[in-house]
């Protein structure tokens, strides 16, 4: 997240001509088409009982972390088949006299389209400035646990299996107090135990907090200091020792082999298609990182080598959130990164050995140029087998903070329809009333909360009410719904890769623990397969490399695929 003067004039001039061509190409690619499917969402927050209000009062000095927002997550904590919803909460810079400061909130899905607040009963009251939320079954007991990073002390909530949680970060050695951002669970060495990756942002200690100001026409304007010139923090990688405790292996794993960065977004998935889990980190105004796993939990940053450190013209952008998925249907995981105002978001296509910035070719450059994006979710909205895209937008500078600049604080969210893997079309104007509202968007996460076979969306807004967007799109196809259960692998199926073969086509989806910005989506897979009612076969590659398959999988009900019960392809 950059300052109002993110671009130097030299940088701007060096990229203007190329950028102009990119915008023109994007505009041409986004021309109208007949027969376009209408993607439709309805904000059902009020009728569903979602009354969460994010709280992060801004200070006159514009303390930077107060603009960051908080994450959200879907998880089925009681294993009743209905995904429940967790919201991270902010906090005032100083005690503002509230006897009961607002807490994170946990809302239980009743299964009838409504939610009830169980925060207190579940022992999930938390009045920290919460940032990232990662969901994973770290002890393989069948119940999803929650890790929350903070501007302050990070928390680990162990799911007791009886509807309650216990906060155990200190006893498990996960109570880091650096400025944590996005975080994710991942089996880094194929031993069946989920480790934890935590991105850290900046060194912004309350007693040593840099504040930046400038004077213009007799007025003083405050803003967050440019992150590139602040003190950065190293990210952390924790290894799950299998005995209930964790060890910080950041140094031994290679994460300290280069200077610290200012991390905001992270995803864990197999990006080089070699059977183990890699990490991609979106950094703010400096090079992004691609930590490639050697298969034994040792990592090397190959972002520059593979083309995902900077954009196509060699400029490091202000990365916020990151989403991953097979956008073009070639069976490889691509990367989408949200960036700052006057930069475009970036789509990196996985070429098998490296990545190519195809943002303009896919119609995503021009629509994102005059936006500041945070959350991003890749998911199949109409069940046609192609991943569509949602982007949450909102600035970090209030409208009156920098007069004369046309960079609004509240911005329109965006919705893009995937055109058979060839490009995206901006369909925001037809997406529903939510997409006509100017909002300060931050986190986003995906789940089929009403279990109607259509993926829905929860969105966090800075200092505003959260939204639950029900997918009302008339689907173009059927879905295969999968719940993966590991036996040798992590029990919740985290980091598994699924390939569905149907009608001569192969559709790849990966179980990704966390994505977007500060958030976690439902771990159950809902895979659109078009007009087919039965999938010819489903192959699962579990973390560690074991492959097995199931034949003639129906779409009528949720399929529970247990490791070791399929046909072995080894």
XYZ file of C-alpha atoms in Angstrom:
570
model
C 0.000 0.000 0.000
C 1.726 3.116 -1.222
C 1.541 6.745 -0.206
C -0.403 9.383 -2.217
C 2.808 10.049 -4.108
C 3.411 6.402 -4.927
C 4.673 7.136 -8.417
C 7.698 9.252 -9.039
C 7.457 11.370 -12.175
C 10.336 9.438 -13.702
C 8.590 6.118 -13.208
C 5.352 7.469 -14.602
C 6.979 8.826 -17.750
C 8.907 5.642 -18.345
C 5.767 3.538 -18.400
C 3.133 5.836 -19.905
C 3.409 4.774 -23.552
C 3.386 1.057 -22.806
C 0.589 1.499 -20.286
C -1.500 3.365 -22.843
C -1.219 0.497 -25.290
C -2.202 -1.939 -22.542
C -5.304 0.067 -21.672
C -6.332 0.303 -25.340
C -5.946 -3.443 -25.755
C -8.027 -4.063 -22.626
C -10.790 -1.768 -23.878
C -10.925 -3.565 -27.192
C -11.034 -6.948 -25.463
C -13.923 -5.840 -23.275
C -16.286 -5.091 -26.115
C -19.859 -6.237 -25.832
C -20.913 -9.747 -26.775
C -24.312 -11.170 -27.548
C -25.569 -14.066 -25.467
C -23.505 -13.070 -22.439
C -24.430 -14.920 -19.239
C -25.687 -12.552 -16.547
C -23.873 -12.999 -13.237
C -26.188 -11.873 -10.439
C -25.579 -11.308 -6.727
C -27.912 -10.032 -4.024
C -26.763 -8.538 -0.730
C -28.764 -10.592 1.785
C -26.869 -9.473 4.891
C -29.880 -8.045 6.724
C -32.280 -10.920 6.126
C -29.519 -13.403 6.960
C -28.762 -11.701 10.280
C -25.281 -10.550 9.267
C -24.985 -7.322 11.240
C -21.224 -7.115 11.629
C -19.760 -3.594 11.507
C -16.019 -3.147 11.076
C -14.482 -0.658 13.519
C -11.215 1.129 12.730
C -11.544 4.836 13.601
C -9.041 6.862 11.600
C -6.781 9.310 13.410
C -5.874 12.854 12.293
C -2.292 11.594 11.929
C -3.463 8.804 9.597
C -1.804 5.904 11.398
C -1.191 3.461 8.594
C -2.482 0.185 10.081
C -5.926 1.703 10.676
C -6.516 1.722 6.913
C -5.680 -1.968 6.424
C -8.980 -3.546 7.386
C -9.497 -7.060 8.725
C -10.029 -10.503 7.260
C -12.922 -12.935 7.093
C -13.250 -16.701 6.834
C -15.703 -19.489 6.116
C -15.470 -22.719 8.115
C -17.834 -25.494 9.133
C -16.815 -25.476 12.791
C -19.464 -27.934 14.034
C -19.414 -30.277 11.019
C -23.126 -29.923 10.348
C -22.534 -29.384 6.632
C -23.249 -25.636 6.695
C -20.353 -23.144 6.434
C -20.123 -20.629 9.271
C -18.673 -17.124 9.044
C -15.887 -15.448 11.029
C -15.115 -11.719 10.847
C -11.931 -10.074 12.108
C -12.392 -6.740 13.872
C -10.386 -3.535 14.128
C -9.482 -1.439 17.142
C -9.072 2.227 18.048
C -5.569 3.693 18.147
C -6.123 4.793 21.727
C -8.737 3.862 24.303
C -11.766 5.910 23.301
C -13.650 5.299 26.512
C -15.639 2.284 25.387
C -16.428 -0.082 28.221
C -16.907 -2.927 25.784
C -14.750 -2.461 22.660
C -16.065 -4.327 19.621
C -14.855 -7.884 19.143
C -14.264 -10.250 16.277
C -17.525 -11.998 15.488
C -18.402 -15.604 14.783
C -21.737 -16.374 13.145
C -23.174 -19.890 13.026
C -25.080 -20.921 9.905
C -28.516 -22.228 10.924
C -29.133 -23.875 7.548
C -32.282 -21.867 6.813
C -30.556 -18.880 5.242
C -29.857 -17.106 8.530
C -26.968 -16.874 10.982
C -26.795 -16.501 14.756
C -24.024 -14.881 16.755
C -22.161 -17.493 18.824
C -19.014 -15.447 19.509
C -19.336 -15.556 23.295
C -20.475 -19.179 23.561
C -17.673 -20.266 21.231
C -15.098 -18.375 23.335
C -13.982 -16.318 20.349
C -14.159 -12.819 21.845
C -11.102 -10.904 20.597
C -10.658 -7.118 20.841
C -7.241 -6.925 19.127
C -6.729 -5.234 15.766
C -7.173 -8.465 13.820
C -5.682 -8.839 10.356
C -5.385 -12.218 8.612
C -7.585 -15.248 9.269
C -6.356 -18.742 8.366
C -8.492 -21.875 8.763
C -6.992 -25.351 9.016
C -7.201 -28.553 11.057
C -3.682 -28.379 12.461
C -4.057 -31.368 14.809
C -6.007 -33.592 12.371
C -8.878 -34.161 14.780
C -11.544 -33.412 12.171
C -12.429 -29.939 13.453
C -11.287 -26.706 11.789
C -9.056 -24.411 13.852
C -8.537 -20.657 13.400
C -5.331 -18.616 13.375
C -5.611 -14.826 13.533
C -2.708 -12.463 12.833
C -2.865 -8.991 14.333
C -1.389 -5.590 14.799
C -0.282 -7.020 18.106
C -0.258 -10.579 19.420
C -1.320 -13.353 17.040
C -3.881 -15.888 18.254
C -4.512 -19.609 17.711
C -8.024 -20.854 18.438
C -8.230 -24.619 18.837
C -11.611 -26.123 17.969
C -12.637 -28.300 20.916
C -15.276 -30.143 18.872
C -18.094 -29.186 21.253
C -18.930 -25.788 19.744
C -16.209 -23.957 21.648
C -12.625 -22.876 20.993
C -9.584 -22.440 23.258
C -6.923 -19.797 22.611
C -3.581 -21.664 22.795
C -1.092 -19.643 20.732
C 1.417 -19.251 23.575
C 1.533 -22.930 24.507
C 1.939 -23.902 20.843
C 4.650 -21.238 20.238
C 2.619 -19.301 17.674
C 2.111 -16.082 19.672
C 4.216 -13.814 17.470
C 3.696 -10.091 18.050
C 4.936 -8.601 14.795
C 2.551 -6.793 12.424
C 1.038 -9.879 10.803
C -1.038 -9.748 7.625
C -2.281 -12.656 5.480
C -1.490 -16.144 6.744
C -2.097 -19.693 5.549
C -1.842 -23.289 6.697
C 0.129 -25.693 4.491
C 1.792 -29.096 4.668
C 5.275 -27.976 3.734
C 7.046 -31.346 3.824
C 4.346 -33.910 3.047
C 4.233 -35.387 6.551
C 0.478 -34.879 6.951
C 0.817 -32.045 9.462
C -0.134 -28.482 8.561
C 2.546 -25.849 9.061
C 1.817 -22.128 9.053
C 3.089 -19.249 6.893
C 2.542 -15.704 8.239
C 3.285 -12.619 6.163
C 4.489 -9.623 8.150
C 4.080 -6.062 6.974
C 6.083 -3.240 8.583
C 7.757 -2.422 11.883
C 5.144 -0.067 13.298
C 5.626 -0.232 17.030
C 3.227 1.940 19.014
C 6.194 3.628 20.649
C 8.103 4.046 17.392
C 5.501 4.781 14.737
C 6.611 6.842 11.720
C 4.168 9.570 10.685
C 4.459 11.517 7.443
C 3.089 14.957 6.676
C 3.419 17.689 4.085
C 2.391 21.316 3.900
C 0.557 22.873 0.978
C -1.153 26.286 0.736
C -0.920 26.757 4.460
C -2.432 23.383 5.299
C -0.791 20.306 6.745
C -1.781 16.922 5.316
C -0.990 13.620 6.988
C -0.634 10.287 5.236
C 0.841 6.872 5.789
C 4.568 6.893 5.125
C 5.598 5.151 1.918
C 6.102 1.458 2.813
C 9.141 1.103 0.577
C 11.090 3.441 2.834
C 9.952 2.037 6.153
C 11.419 -0.832 8.150
C 10.230 -4.127 6.729
C 9.558 -7.380 8.565
C 10.532 -10.917 7.670
C 7.715 -13.375 7.063
C 7.574 -16.438 9.303
C 7.286 -20.136 8.504
C 6.282 -22.448 11.335
C 6.751 -26.212 11.111
C 4.166 -28.422 12.770
C 6.199 -30.832 14.884
C 3.316 -33.285 15.121
C 3.205 -33.170 18.925
C 0.940 -30.153 19.157
C 3.724 -27.564 19.069
C 5.367 -25.532 16.318
C 8.895 -24.389 15.535
C 9.958 -21.239 13.703
C 12.014 -22.618 10.801
C 12.117 -19.411 8.756
C 15.916 -19.302 8.682
C 16.524 -22.989 8.003
C 13.798 -23.012 5.333
C 15.489 -20.145 3.458
C 13.105 -17.267 4.110
C 15.869 -15.127 5.618
C 18.169 -15.564 2.628
C 17.246 -12.146 1.240
C 16.178 -8.792 2.699
C 12.864 -8.516 4.534
C 9.866 -7.308 2.513
C 6.481 -5.804 3.390
C 4.091 -8.706 2.850
C 0.327 -8.407 2.629
C -1.054 -11.355 0.629
C -0.111 -15.034 0.437
C -1.307 -18.268 -1.154
C -0.022 -21.803 -0.671
C -0.376 -24.198 -3.586
C 1.694 -26.235 -6.017
C 2.789 -23.617 -8.540
C 5.481 -25.612 -10.330
C 3.375 -28.797 -10.566
C 5.931 -31.030 -8.885
C 3.739 -32.394 -6.097
C 4.705 -30.173 -3.157
C 3.427 -26.880 -1.772
C 4.921 -23.515 -2.736
C 4.173 -20.004 -1.416
C 3.528 -16.829 -3.352
C 3.693 -13.542 -1.429
C 2.321 -10.203 -2.641
C 4.535 -7.428 -1.271
C 3.769 -3.727 -1.077
C 5.806 -1.607 -3.581
C 8.737 -4.060 -3.649
C 9.331 -7.329 -5.505
C 6.851 -10.110 -4.875
C 8.234 -13.493 -3.836
C 7.703 -17.043 -5.105
C 9.041 -19.516 -2.576
C 9.606 -22.776 -4.443
C 9.684 -25.911 -2.286
C 12.418 -28.480 -2.871
C 10.097 -31.194 -1.548
C 11.704 -31.303 1.881
C 10.599 -27.970 3.303
C 13.491 -25.889 1.952
C 12.524 -22.877 -0.149
C 14.148 -20.639 -2.768
C 12.673 -17.361 -4.017
C 12.340 -17.771 -7.790
C 9.983 -14.842 -8.427
C 12.424 -12.905 -10.624
C 13.452 -16.012 -12.541
C 9.868 -17.036 -13.244
C 8.460 -13.574 -14.000
C 6.188 -12.939 -11.000
C 8.316 -10.479 -9.017
C 7.313 -7.450 -11.129
C 4.867 -6.605 -13.898
C 5.478 -6.989 -17.627
C 7.440 -3.725 -17.875
C 9.695 -4.541 -14.941
C 8.050 -2.398 -12.263
C 7.396 -3.606 -8.733
C 3.791 -2.847 -7.848
C 1.999 -2.318 -4.545
C 0.667 -5.838 -4.045
C -2.224 -6.264 -1.601
C -4.166 -9.481 -2.164
C -3.533 -12.584 -4.217
C -5.747 -15.293 -5.680
C -4.762 -18.465 -7.488
C -6.536 -20.854 -9.820
C -6.490 -22.334 -13.308
C -7.831 -19.387 -15.297
C -7.182 -20.731 -18.807
C -7.956 -24.427 -18.314
C -4.488 -25.783 -18.975
C -4.245 -27.594 -15.644
C -1.766 -25.171 -14.062
C -2.351 -22.660 -11.260
C -2.198 -19.032 -12.364
C -1.770 -15.986 -10.087
C -3.806 -12.791 -9.775
C -2.477 -9.894 -7.683
C -4.338 -6.732 -6.657
C -2.409 -3.465 -6.711
C -2.486 0.269 -6.000
C -4.371 3.101 -7.679
C -2.886 4.054 -11.080
C -1.406 0.581 -11.372
C -3.363 -2.231 -12.926
C -3.975 -5.468 -11.123
C -1.806 -8.245 -12.537
C -2.678 -11.660 -13.956
C 0.300 -14.001 -14.277
C -0.386 -16.992 -16.523
C 1.467 -20.161 -15.599
C 3.380 -21.412 -18.641
C 4.677 -24.553 -16.918
C 8.215 -23.333 -16.363
C 7.624 -19.599 -15.887
C 4.797 -17.051 -15.813
C 3.693 -14.364 -18.255
C 1.918 -11.116 -17.354
C -1.244 -11.360 -19.500
C -3.284 -8.686 -17.724
C -3.974 -6.653 -20.850
C -4.654 -9.624 -23.095
C -7.241 -10.902 -20.609
C -9.065 -7.587 -20.383
C -8.084 -6.770 -16.799
C -5.745 -3.791 -17.227
C -8.033 -0.883 -18.075
C -10.838 -1.756 -15.613
C -8.383 -1.825 -12.694
C -6.277 1.206 -13.603
C -8.325 3.740 -11.636
C -8.980 1.462 -8.669
C -7.079 0.522 -5.534
C -7.800 -3.166 -5.019
C -7.448 -5.390 -1.970
C -9.515 -8.591 -1.884
C -9.763 -10.849 -4.938
C -11.607 -14.140 -5.335
C -11.384 -16.518 -8.294
C -14.436 -18.792 -8.357
C -16.863 -20.275 -10.870
C -20.017 -18.182 -10.496
C -22.179 -19.780 -13.228
C -20.853 -23.367 -13.012
C -19.557 -23.417 -16.573
C -16.186 -24.787 -15.480
C -14.312 -21.471 -15.800
C -13.086 -19.359 -12.896
C -14.642 -15.895 -12.716
C -13.293 -12.991 -10.675
C -14.451 -10.650 -7.915
C -12.363 -7.657 -6.790
C -12.944 -5.500 -3.694
C -11.782 -1.887 -4.138
C -11.197 0.999 -1.754
C -8.480 3.610 -1.214
C -6.186 4.204 1.743
C -6.490 7.984 1.522
C -9.751 9.679 2.463
C -11.314 12.049 -0.052
C -10.322 15.181 1.873
C -6.844 13.926 2.694
C -5.240 14.987 -0.573
C -7.345 17.697 -2.271
C -7.112 18.026 -6.020
C -6.445 14.357 -6.687
C -9.238 12.336 -8.272
C -8.679 9.217 -6.182
C -11.915 8.515 -4.274
C -11.795 6.720 -0.932
C -14.940 4.638 -1.527
C -14.915 2.808 -4.869
C -17.074 0.451 -6.878
C -16.425 -3.300 -6.522
C -15.883 -5.282 -9.705
C -17.069 -8.539 -11.237
C -15.524 -10.269 -14.256
C -16.842 -13.204 -16.282
C -14.316 -15.668 -17.685
C -14.803 -16.083 -21.434
C -13.810 -19.760 -21.836
C -10.278 -19.173 -20.585
C -9.422 -16.602 -23.265
C -10.139 -13.325 -21.438
C -12.381 -11.697 -18.837
C -15.336 -9.410 -19.424
C -16.254 -6.702 -16.906
C -19.888 -7.424 -15.973
C -19.978 -5.312 -12.826
C -22.800 -3.091 -14.096
C -25.063 -6.124 -14.467
C -23.979 -7.884 -11.259
C -26.621 -6.456 -8.925
C -27.192 -3.438 -6.696
C -24.101 -4.180 -4.596
C -21.905 -3.352 -7.579
C -23.484 0.099 -7.836
C -22.388 1.078 -4.328
C -19.184 2.979 -3.595
C -17.483 1.085 -0.767
C -14.134 0.863 0.987
C -13.603 -2.806 0.176
C -11.023 -5.011 1.819
C -11.342 -8.791 2.387
C -13.376 -11.348 0.411
C -13.999 -15.072 0.800
C -16.159 -17.676 -0.935
C -18.566 -20.438 0.133
C -21.856 -21.954 -0.949
C -23.491 -20.841 2.303
C -27.031 -21.973 1.382
C -25.880 -25.193 -0.289
C -27.785 -24.564 -3.516
C -24.790 -25.437 -5.710
C -23.877 -21.792 -6.385
C -20.872 -20.150 -4.751
C -21.593 -17.057 -2.656
C -19.356 -14.293 -1.354
C -18.674 -12.512 1.948
C -16.954 -9.118 1.822
C -15.372 -7.001 4.562
C -15.397 -3.202 4.309
C -13.203 -0.780 6.232
C -15.284 0.991 8.903
C -18.464 -0.336 7.334
C -20.932 -3.214 7.509
C -19.928 -6.541 6.004
C -21.877 -7.912 3.039
C -23.130 -11.403 2.333
C -23.673 -11.713 -1.411
C -25.943 -14.568 -2.419
C -25.312 -15.910 -5.890
C -28.574 -15.686 -7.839
C -27.009 -16.453 -11.206
C -28.947 -18.858 -13.381
C -26.308 -21.568 -13.634
C -25.240 -22.885 -16.996
C -24.169 -26.221 -15.599
C -24.119 -28.845 -12.870
C -21.602 -29.091 -10.042
C -19.514 -31.754 -8.405
C -19.255 -31.056 -4.674
C -16.280 -32.621 -2.945
C -15.207 -33.014 0.654
C -11.667 -34.388 0.821
C -10.511 -36.362 3.847
C -6.834 -37.126 4.211
C -5.555 -40.140 6.148
C -1.820 -39.977 5.516
C -2.175 -36.388 4.316
C -3.652 -33.511 6.288
C -7.143 -34.580 7.298
C -8.924 -31.508 5.865
C -7.499 -32.082 2.377
C -5.568 -28.827 2.437
C -3.236 -28.401 -0.571
C -4.694 -31.355 -2.490
C -5.068 -30.937 -6.268
C -8.187 -32.256 -7.993
C -8.643 -32.966 -11.700
C -12.148 -33.637 -13.014
C -12.468 -35.271 -16.424
C -15.814 -34.706 -18.135
C -16.808 -34.763 -21.787
C -13.209 -34.832 -22.951
C -12.323 -31.804 -20.867
C -10.130 -31.690 -17.755
C -10.946 -29.190 -14.983
C -8.335 -28.578 -12.280
C -9.061 -27.164 -8.837
C -6.767 -26.948 -5.808
C -7.703 -26.843 -2.142
C -6.169 -23.534 -1.071
C -6.087 -22.782 2.647
C -6.160 -18.993 2.389
C -6.337 -16.465 -0.420
C -7.643 -13.037 -1.404
C -6.613 -10.497 1.219
C -6.443 -11.640 4.873
C -9.092 -14.310 4.254
C -10.000 -17.991 3.949
C -12.699 -19.530 1.765
C -14.685 -22.690 2.457
C -12.506 -25.739 1.988
C -15.290 -27.761 0.322
C -14.861 -27.782 -3.461
C -17.793 -26.840 -5.695
C -16.712 -27.575 -9.269
C -18.864 -26.592 -12.233
C -18.875 -29.179 -15.030
C -21.288 -27.573 -17.479
C -24.136 -29.599 -18.949
C -22.880 -32.980 -17.695
C -24.615 -34.749 -14.797
C -21.818 -37.227 -14.096
C -18.071 -36.660 -14.028
C -16.227 -39.345 -15.972
C -13.469 -39.455 -13.368
C -11.910 -37.456 -10.561
C -8.224 -37.673 -9.740
C -6.873 -36.394 -6.430
C -3.195 -35.728 -5.910
C -2.681 -35.520 -2.179
C 0.160 -33.485 -0.649
C 3.191 -35.729 -0.749
C 2.409 -36.930 -4.271
C 0.029 -39.890 -3.857
C -2.550 -40.071 -6.655
C -5.850 -41.920 -6.747
C -9.035 -41.665 -8.747
C -12.773 -42.248 -8.598
C -14.943 -43.098 -11.617
C -18.449 -41.969 -12.650
C -18.921 -39.400 -9.888
C -22.500 -38.010 -9.728
C -23.525 -34.406 -9.156
C -26.624 -35.143 -7.073
C -24.922 -35.013 -3.658
C -21.708 -34.122 -1.847
C -19.013 -36.715 -2.484
C -16.716 -37.514 0.429
C -13.417 -38.706 -1.009
C -11.292 -40.421 1.639
C -7.609 -40.923 0.958
C -6.899 -44.576 0.324
C -10.373 -45.534 -0.923
C -9.907 -44.634 -4.579
C -8.116 -46.487 -7.331
C -4.403 -45.994 -6.939
C -2.611 -44.536 -9.936
C 0.842 -45.154 -8.460
